mmCIF file of C-alpha atoms and ligand atoms in Angstrom:
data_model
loop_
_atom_site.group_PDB
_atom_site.id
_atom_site.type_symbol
_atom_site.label_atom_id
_atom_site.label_comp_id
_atom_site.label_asym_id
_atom_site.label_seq_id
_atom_site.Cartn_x
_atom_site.Cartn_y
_atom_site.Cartn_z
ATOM 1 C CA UNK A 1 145.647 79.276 82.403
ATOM 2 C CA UNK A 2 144.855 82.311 79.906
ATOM 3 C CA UNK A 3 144.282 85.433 81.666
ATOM 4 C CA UNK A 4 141.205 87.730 81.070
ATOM 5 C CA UNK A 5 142.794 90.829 79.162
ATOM 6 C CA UNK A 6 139.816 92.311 78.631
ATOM 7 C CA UNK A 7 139.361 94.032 82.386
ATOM 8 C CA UNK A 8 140.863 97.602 82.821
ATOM 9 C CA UNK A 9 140.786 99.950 85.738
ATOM 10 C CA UNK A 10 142.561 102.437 88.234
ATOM 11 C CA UNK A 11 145.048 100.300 91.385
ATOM 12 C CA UNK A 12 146.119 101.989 94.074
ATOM 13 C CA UNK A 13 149.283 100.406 95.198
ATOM 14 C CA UNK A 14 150.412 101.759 98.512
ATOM 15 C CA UNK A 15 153.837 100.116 99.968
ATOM 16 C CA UNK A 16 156.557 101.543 102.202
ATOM 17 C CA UNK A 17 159.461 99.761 100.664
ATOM 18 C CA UNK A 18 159.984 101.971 96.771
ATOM 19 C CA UNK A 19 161.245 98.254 95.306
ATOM 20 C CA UNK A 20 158.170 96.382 96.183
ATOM 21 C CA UNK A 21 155.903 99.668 94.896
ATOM 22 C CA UNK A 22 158.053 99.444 91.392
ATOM 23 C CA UNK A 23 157.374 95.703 90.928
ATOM 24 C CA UNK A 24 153.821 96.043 91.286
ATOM 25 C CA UNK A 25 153.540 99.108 89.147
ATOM 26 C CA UNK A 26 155.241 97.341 86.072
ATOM 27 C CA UNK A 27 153.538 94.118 86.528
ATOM 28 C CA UNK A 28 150.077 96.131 86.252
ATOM 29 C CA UNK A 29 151.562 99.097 84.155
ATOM 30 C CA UNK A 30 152.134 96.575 81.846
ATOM 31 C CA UNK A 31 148.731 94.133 81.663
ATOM 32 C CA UNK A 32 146.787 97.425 81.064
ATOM 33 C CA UNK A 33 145.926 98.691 84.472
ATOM 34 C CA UNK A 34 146.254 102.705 85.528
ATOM 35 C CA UNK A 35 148.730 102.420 88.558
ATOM 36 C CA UNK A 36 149.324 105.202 90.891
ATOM 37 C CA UNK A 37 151.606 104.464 93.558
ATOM 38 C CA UNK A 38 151.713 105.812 97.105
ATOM 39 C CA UNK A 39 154.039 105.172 100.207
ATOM 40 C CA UNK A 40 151.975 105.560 103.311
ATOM 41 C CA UNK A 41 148.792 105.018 105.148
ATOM 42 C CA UNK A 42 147.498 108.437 104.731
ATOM 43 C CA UNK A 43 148.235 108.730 100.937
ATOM 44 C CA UNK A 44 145.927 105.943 100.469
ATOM 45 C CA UNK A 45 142.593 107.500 101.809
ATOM 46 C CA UNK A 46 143.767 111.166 100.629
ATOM 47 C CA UNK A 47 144.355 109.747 96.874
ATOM 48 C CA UNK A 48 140.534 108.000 97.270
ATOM 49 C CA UNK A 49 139.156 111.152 97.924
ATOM 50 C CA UNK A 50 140.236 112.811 94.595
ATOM 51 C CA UNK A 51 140.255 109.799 92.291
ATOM 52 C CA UNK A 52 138.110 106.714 90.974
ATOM 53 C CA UNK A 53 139.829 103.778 92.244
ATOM 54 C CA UNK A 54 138.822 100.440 91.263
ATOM 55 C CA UNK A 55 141.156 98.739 93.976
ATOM 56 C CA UNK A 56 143.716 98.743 96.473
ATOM 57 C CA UNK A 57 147.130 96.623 96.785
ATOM 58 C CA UNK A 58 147.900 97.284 100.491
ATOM 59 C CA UNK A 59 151.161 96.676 102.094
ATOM 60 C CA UNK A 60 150.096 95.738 105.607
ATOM 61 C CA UNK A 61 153.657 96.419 107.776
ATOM 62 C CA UNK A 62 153.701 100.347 107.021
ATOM 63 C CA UNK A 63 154.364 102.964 109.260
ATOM 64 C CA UNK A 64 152.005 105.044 111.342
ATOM 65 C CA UNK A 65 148.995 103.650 109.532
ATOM 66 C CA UNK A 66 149.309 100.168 108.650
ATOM 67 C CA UNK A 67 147.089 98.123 106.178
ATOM 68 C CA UNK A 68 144.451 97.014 109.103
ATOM 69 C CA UNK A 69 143.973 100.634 110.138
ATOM 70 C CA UNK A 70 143.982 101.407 106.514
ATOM 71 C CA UNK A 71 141.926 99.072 105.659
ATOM 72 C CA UNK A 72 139.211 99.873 108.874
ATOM 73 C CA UNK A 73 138.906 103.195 107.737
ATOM 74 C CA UNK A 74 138.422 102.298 103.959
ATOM 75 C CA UNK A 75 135.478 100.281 105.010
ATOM 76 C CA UNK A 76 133.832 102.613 107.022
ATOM 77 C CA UNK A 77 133.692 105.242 104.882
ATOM 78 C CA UNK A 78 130.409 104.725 102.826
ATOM 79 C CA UNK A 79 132.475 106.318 99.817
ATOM 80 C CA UNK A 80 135.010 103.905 99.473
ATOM 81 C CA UNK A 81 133.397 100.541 101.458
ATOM 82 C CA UNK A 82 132.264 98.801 98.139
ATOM 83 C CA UNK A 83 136.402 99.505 96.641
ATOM 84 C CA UNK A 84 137.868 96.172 97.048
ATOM 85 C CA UNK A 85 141.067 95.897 99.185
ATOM 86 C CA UNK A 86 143.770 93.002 98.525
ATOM 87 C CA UNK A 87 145.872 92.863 101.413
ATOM 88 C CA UNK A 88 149.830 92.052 100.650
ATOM 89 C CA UNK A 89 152.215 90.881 103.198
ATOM 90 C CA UNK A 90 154.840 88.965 103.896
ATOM 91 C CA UNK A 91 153.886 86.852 106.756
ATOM 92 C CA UNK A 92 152.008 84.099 106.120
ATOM 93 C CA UNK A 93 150.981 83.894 109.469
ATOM 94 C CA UNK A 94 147.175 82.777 110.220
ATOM 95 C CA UNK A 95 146.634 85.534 112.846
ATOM 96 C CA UNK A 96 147.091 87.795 109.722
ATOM 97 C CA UNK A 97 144.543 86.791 107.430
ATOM 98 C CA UNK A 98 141.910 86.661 110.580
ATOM 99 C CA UNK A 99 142.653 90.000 111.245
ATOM 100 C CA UNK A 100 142.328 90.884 107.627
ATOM 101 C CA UNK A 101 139.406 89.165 107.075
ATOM 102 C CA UNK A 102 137.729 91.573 110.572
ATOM 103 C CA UNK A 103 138.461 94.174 109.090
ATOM 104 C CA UNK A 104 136.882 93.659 105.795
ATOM 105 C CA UNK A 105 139.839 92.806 103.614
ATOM 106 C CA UNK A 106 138.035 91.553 100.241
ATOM 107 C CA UNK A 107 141.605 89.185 99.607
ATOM 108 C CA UNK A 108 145.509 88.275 100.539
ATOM 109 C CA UNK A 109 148.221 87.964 98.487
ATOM 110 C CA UNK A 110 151.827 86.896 99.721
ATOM 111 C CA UNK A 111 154.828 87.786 98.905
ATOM 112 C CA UNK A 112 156.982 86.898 96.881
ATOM 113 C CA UNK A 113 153.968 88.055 95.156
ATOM 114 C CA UNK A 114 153.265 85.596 92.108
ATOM 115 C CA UNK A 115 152.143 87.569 88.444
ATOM 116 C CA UNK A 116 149.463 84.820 87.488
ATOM 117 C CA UNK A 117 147.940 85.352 90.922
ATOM 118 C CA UNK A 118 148.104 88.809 91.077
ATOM 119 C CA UNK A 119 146.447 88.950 87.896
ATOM 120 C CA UNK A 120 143.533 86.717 88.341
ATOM 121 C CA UNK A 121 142.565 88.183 91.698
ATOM 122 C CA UNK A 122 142.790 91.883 90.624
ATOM 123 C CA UNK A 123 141.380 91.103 87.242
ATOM 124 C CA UNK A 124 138.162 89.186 89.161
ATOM 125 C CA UNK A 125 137.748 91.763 91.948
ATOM 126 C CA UNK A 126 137.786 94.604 89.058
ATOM 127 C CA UNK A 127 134.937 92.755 87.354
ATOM 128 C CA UNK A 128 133.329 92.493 90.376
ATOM 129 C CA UNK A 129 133.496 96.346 91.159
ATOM 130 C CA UNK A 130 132.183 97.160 87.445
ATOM 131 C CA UNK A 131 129.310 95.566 88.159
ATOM 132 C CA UNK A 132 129.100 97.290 91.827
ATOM 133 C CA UNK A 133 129.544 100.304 89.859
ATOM 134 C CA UNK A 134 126.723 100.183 87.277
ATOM 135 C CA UNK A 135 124.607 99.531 90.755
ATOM 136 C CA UNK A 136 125.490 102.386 92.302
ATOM 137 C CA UNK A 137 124.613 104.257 89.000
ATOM 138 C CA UNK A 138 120.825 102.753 89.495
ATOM 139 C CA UNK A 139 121.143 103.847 92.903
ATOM 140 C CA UNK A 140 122.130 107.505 92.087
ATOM 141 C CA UNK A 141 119.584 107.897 88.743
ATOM 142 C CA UNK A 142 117.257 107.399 91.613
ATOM 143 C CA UNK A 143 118.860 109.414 94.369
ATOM 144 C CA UNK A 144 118.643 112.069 91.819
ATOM 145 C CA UNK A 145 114.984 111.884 90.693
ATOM 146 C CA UNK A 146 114.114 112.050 94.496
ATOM 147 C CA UNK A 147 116.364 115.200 95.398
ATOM 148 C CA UNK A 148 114.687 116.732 92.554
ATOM 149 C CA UNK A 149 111.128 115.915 93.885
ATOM 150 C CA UNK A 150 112.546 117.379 97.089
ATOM 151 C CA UNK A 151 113.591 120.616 94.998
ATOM 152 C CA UNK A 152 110.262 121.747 93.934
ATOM 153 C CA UNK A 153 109.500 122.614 97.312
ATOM 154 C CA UNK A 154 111.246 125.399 98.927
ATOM 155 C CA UNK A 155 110.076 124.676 101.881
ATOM 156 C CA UNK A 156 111.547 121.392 102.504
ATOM 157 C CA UNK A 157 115.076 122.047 101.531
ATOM 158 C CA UNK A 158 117.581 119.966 102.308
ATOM 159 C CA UNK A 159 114.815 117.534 104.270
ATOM 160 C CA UNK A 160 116.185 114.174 102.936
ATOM 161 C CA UNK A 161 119.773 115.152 103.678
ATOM 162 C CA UNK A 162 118.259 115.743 106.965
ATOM 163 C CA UNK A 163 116.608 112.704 107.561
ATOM 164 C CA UNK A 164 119.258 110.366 106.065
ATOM 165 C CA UNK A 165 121.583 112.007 108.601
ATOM 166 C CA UNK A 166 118.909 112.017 111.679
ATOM 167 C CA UNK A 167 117.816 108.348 110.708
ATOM 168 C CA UNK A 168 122.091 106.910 110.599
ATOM 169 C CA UNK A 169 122.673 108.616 113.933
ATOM 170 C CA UNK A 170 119.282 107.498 115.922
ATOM 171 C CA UNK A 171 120.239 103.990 114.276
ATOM 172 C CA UNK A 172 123.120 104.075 115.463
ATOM 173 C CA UNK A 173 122.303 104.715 118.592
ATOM 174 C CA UNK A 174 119.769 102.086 118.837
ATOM 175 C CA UNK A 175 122.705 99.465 117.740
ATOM 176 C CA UNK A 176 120.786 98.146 114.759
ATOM 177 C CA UNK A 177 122.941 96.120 112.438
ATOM 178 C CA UNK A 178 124.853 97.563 109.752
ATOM 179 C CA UNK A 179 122.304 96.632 106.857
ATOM 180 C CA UNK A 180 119.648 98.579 108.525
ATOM 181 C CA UNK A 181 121.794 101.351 109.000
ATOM 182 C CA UNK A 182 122.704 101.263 104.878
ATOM 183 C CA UNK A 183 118.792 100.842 104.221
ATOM 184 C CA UNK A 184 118.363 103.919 106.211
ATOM 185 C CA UNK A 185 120.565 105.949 104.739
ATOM 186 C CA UNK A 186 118.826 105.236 101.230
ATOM 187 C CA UNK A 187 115.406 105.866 102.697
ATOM 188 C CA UNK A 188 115.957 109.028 103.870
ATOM 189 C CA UNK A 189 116.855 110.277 100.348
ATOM 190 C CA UNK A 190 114.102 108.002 98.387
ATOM 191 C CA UNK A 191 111.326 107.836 100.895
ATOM 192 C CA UNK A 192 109.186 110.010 99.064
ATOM 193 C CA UNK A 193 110.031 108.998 95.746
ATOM 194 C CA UNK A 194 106.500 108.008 95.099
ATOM 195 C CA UNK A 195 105.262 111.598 95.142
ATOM 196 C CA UNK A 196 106.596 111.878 91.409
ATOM 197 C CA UNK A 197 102.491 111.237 90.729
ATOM 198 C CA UNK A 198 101.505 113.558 92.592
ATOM 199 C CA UNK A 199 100.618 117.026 90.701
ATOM 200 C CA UNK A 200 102.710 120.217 91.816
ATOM 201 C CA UNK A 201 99.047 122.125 92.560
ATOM 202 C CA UNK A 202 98.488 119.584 95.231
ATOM 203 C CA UNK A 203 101.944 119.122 96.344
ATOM 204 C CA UNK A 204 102.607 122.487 96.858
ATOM 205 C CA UNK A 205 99.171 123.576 97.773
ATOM 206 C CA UNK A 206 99.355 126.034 100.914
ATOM 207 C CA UNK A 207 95.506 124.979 101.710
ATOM 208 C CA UNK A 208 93.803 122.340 103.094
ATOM 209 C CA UNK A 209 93.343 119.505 100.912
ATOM 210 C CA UNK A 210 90.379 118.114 99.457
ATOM 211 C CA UNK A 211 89.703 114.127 100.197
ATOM 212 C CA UNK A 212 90.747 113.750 96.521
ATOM 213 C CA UNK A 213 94.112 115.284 96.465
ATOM 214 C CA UNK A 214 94.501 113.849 100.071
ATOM 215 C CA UNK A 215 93.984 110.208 98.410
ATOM 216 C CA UNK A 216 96.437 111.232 95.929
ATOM 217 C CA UNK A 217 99.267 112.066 98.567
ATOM 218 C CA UNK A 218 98.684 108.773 100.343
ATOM 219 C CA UNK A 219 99.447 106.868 97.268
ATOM 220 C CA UNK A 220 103.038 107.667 97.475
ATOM 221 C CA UNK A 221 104.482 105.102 99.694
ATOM 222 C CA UNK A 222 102.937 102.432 97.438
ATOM 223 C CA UNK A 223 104.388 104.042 94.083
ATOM 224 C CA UNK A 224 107.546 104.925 95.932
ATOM 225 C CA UNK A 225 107.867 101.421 96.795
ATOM 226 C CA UNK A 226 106.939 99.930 93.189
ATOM 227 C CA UNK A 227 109.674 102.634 91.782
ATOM 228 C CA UNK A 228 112.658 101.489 93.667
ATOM 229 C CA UNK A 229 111.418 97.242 93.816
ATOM 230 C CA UNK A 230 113.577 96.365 90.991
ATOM 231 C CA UNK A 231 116.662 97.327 92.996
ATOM 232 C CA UNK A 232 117.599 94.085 94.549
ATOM 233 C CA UNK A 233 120.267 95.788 96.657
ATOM 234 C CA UNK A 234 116.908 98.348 97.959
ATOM 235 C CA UNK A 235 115.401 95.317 99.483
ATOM 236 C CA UNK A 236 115.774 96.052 103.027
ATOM 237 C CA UNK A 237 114.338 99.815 102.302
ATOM 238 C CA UNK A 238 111.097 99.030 100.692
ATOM 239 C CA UNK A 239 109.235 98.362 103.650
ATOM 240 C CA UNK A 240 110.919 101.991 104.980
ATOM 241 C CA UNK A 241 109.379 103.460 101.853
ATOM 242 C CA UNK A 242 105.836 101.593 102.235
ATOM 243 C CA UNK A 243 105.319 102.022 105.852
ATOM 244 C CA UNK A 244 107.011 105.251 106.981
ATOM 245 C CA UNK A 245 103.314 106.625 107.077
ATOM 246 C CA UNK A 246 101.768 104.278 109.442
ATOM 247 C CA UNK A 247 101.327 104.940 113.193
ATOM 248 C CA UNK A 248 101.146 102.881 116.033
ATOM 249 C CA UNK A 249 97.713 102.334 116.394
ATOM 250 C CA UNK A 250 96.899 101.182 113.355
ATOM 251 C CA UNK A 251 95.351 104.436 111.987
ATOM 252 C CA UNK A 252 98.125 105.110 109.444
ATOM 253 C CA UNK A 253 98.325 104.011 105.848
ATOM 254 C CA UNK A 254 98.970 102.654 103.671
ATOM 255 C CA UNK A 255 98.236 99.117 105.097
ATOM 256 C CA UNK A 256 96.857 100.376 109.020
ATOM 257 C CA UNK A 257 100.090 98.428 110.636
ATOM 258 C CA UNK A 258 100.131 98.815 114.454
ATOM 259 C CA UNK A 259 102.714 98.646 117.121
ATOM 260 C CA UNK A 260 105.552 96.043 116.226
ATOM 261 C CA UNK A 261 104.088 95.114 112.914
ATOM 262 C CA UNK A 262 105.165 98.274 111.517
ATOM 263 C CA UNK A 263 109.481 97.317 110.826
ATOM 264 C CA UNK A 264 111.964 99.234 113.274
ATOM 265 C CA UNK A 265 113.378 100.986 110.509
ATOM 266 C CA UNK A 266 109.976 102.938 109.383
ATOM 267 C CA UNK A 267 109.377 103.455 112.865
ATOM 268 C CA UNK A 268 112.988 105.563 113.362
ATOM 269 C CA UNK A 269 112.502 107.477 109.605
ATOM 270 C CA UNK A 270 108.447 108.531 111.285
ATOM 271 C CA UNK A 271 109.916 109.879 114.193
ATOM 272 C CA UNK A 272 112.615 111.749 112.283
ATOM 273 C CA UNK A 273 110.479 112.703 109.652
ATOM 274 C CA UNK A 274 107.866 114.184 112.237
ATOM 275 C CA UNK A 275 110.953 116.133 114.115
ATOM 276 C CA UNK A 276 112.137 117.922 111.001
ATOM 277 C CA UNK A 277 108.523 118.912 109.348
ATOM 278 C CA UNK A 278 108.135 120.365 113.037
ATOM 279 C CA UNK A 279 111.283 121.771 113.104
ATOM 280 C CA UNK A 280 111.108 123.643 109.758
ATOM 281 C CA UNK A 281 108.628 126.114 108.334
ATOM 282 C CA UNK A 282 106.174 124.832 106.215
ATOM 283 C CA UNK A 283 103.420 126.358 104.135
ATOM 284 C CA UNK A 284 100.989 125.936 106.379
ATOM 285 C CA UNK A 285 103.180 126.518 109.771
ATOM 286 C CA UNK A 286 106.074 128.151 111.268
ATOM 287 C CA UNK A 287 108.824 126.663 112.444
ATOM 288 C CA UNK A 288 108.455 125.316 116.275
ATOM 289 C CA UNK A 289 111.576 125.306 118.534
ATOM 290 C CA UNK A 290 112.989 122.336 119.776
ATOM 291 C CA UNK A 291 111.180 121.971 123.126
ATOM 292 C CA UNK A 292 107.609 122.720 121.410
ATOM 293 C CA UNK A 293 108.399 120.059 118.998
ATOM 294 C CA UNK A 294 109.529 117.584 121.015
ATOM 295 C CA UNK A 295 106.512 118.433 123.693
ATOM 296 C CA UNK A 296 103.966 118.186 120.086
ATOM 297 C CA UNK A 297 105.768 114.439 119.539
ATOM 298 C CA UNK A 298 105.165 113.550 123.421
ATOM 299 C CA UNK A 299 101.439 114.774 123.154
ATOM 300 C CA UNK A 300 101.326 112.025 119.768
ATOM 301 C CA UNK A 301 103.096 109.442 120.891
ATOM 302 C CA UNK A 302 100.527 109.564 124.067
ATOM 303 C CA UNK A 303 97.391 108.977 121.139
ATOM 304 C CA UNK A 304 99.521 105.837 120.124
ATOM 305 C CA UNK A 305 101.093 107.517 116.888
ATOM 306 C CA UNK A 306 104.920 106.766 117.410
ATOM 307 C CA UNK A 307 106.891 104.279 118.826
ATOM 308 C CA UNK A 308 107.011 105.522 122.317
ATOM 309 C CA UNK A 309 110.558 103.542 122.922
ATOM 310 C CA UNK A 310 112.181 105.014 119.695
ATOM 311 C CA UNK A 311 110.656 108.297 120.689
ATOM 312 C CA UNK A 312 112.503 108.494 124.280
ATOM 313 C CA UNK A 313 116.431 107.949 122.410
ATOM 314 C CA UNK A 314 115.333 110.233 119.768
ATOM 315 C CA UNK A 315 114.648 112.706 122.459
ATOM 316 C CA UNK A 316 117.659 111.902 124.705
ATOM 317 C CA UNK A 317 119.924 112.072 121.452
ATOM 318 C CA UNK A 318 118.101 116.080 120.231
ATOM 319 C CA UNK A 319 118.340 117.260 123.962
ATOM 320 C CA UNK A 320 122.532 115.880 124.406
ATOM 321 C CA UNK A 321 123.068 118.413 121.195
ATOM 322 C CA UNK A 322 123.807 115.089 119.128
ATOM 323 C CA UNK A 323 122.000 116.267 115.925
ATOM 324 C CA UNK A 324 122.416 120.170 116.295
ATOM 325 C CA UNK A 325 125.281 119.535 113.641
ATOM 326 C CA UNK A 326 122.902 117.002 111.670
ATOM 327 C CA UNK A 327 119.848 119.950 111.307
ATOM 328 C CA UNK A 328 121.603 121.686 108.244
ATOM 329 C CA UNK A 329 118.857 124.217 107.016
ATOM 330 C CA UNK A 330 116.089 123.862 109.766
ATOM 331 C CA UNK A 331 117.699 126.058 111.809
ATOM 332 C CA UNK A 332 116.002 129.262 109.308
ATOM 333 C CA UNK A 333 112.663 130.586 110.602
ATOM 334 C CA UNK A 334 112.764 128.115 113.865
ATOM 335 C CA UNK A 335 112.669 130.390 117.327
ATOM 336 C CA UNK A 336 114.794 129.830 119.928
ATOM 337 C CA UNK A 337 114.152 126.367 122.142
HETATM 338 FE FE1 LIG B 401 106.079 110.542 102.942
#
């Protein structure tokens, strides 16, 4: 079978054994491929912190961190989780591959390792990762355009960093799957995307707004959510971005939702969202303490405004000390709780 020689990209080839690290290094050295070779567990995640790897050959029988572990934390790391990770060992044994495959191995290879199959399953998981990559580039034009909506006002500084971080950890804590917990992550950068139409007079106004400009403002969950539509991989935070202004009792907008109707995940960016514009100064407001805010949330989750469930772990998470690391910046101006 001819071999694709038109795919190029960065391996990371970690193996204990110096023979079996050579072999691989000129088979891929010499089809094109950047190699850069390492010899333990530890190497591997220190090396994808300071370079663009396109994939990893891991050895699973290393020392102190074998592939699996390897592997685990490669996957967790929202970083490196979309790098695709070939798994090389020895053992053919079942148990192996199971184990591989739980801990998010994207393929196996055995050795002795064979150079046509080495090829075509680095060469098709590179492609694969390419297009990953031109993704993530959508995702980040995006991320950027919202930080920089975010920038124009002083006064909420480092709010979407906030939220994505308050969102993940209430999450989380709530056990919602892992696709939820991606989709809020994105929200709580692009939530307010949508407020791209709306003018800096208004959106920076420090008086009360007329029913115009307040029309205007409550356009930008729709817009947000037309902006980021074409994203297929956004599809699970559109409704985040469309309904993160509704409340419980239906008096919200942009569609009136009530109770259940409005999805889990807008419910846990509201509450979130509520807890830091309390918790920060804003034009028109100082910054409360903890304990006010959390008593002002109570008071509005009595009038049927916030989901009163999501409300109480919120709570139990703030008063633990759980997000005192998470509240980067909101700690200026606030008085003591
Ligand atoms: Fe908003």
């Amino acid at each position: 079978m001819p071999l694709d020689q038109n795919v190029s990209g960065t391996i990371l080839v970690a193996d204990d054994q110096a023979a079996n690290r050579e072999l691989l290094d000129e088979l891929l050295s010499s089809e094109g491929f950047s190699v850069v070779t390492v010899s333990d567990g530890g190497s591997v995640l220190e090396q994808m912190n300071l370079i663009n790897v396109d994939l990893v050959l891991l050895d699973v029988m290393m020392p102190e961190l074998n592939g699996f572990e390897v592997c685990t934390r490669i996957k967790a790391n929202p970083d490196t989780y979309l790098t695709p990770v070939v798994l090389v060992t020895a053992l053919s044994d079942k148990q192996d591959r199971i184990e591989g495959l739980r801990v998010g191995a994207d393929d196996f290879l055995s050795r002795p390792v064979d150079r046509t199959e080495l090829l075509t399953r680095v060469r098709s998981l590179i492609k694969l990762k390419h297009r990953t990559d031109e993704l993530e580039r959508a995702e980040s034009v995006l991320f950027t355009l919202a930080r920089s909506i975010e920038g124009k006002d002083p006064y909420t500084h480092g709010h979407c960093e906030r939220l994505m971080n308050y969102s993940v950890t209430l999450g989380e804590h709530l056990g919602l799957p892992k696709e939820q917990i991606v989709a809020l992550r994105r929200a709580g950068i692009v939530h307010d995307i949508g407020k791209i139409v709306v003018p800096d007079a208004i959106l920076l106004k420090p008086a009360k707004l007329s029913p115009e400009e307040w029309k205007l403002i409550q356009e930008h969950p729709v817009v947000g959510e037309r902006i980021c539509a074409p994203l297929k991989s956004f599809r699970t935070v559109l409704p985040i971005i469309r309904h993160h202004h509704e409340k419980c009792d239906g008096s919200g907008y942009p569609d009136g939702l009530r109770g259940d109707a409005i999805p889990i995940t807008a419910r846990i960016l509201q509450i979130v969202d509520i807890y830091d514009a309390l918790t920060t100064e804003r034009p028109y407001k100082h910054a409360f303490s903890i304990t006010d805010a959390l008593h002002t949330m109570k008071q509005e989750v009595a009038k049927s405004w916030w989901d009163p469930q999501v409300f109480v772990e919120f709570e139990q998470l703030v008063r633990s000390g759980a997000t005192d690391s998470l509240a980067k910046g909101a700690a200026a101006g606030r008085a003591k709780s």
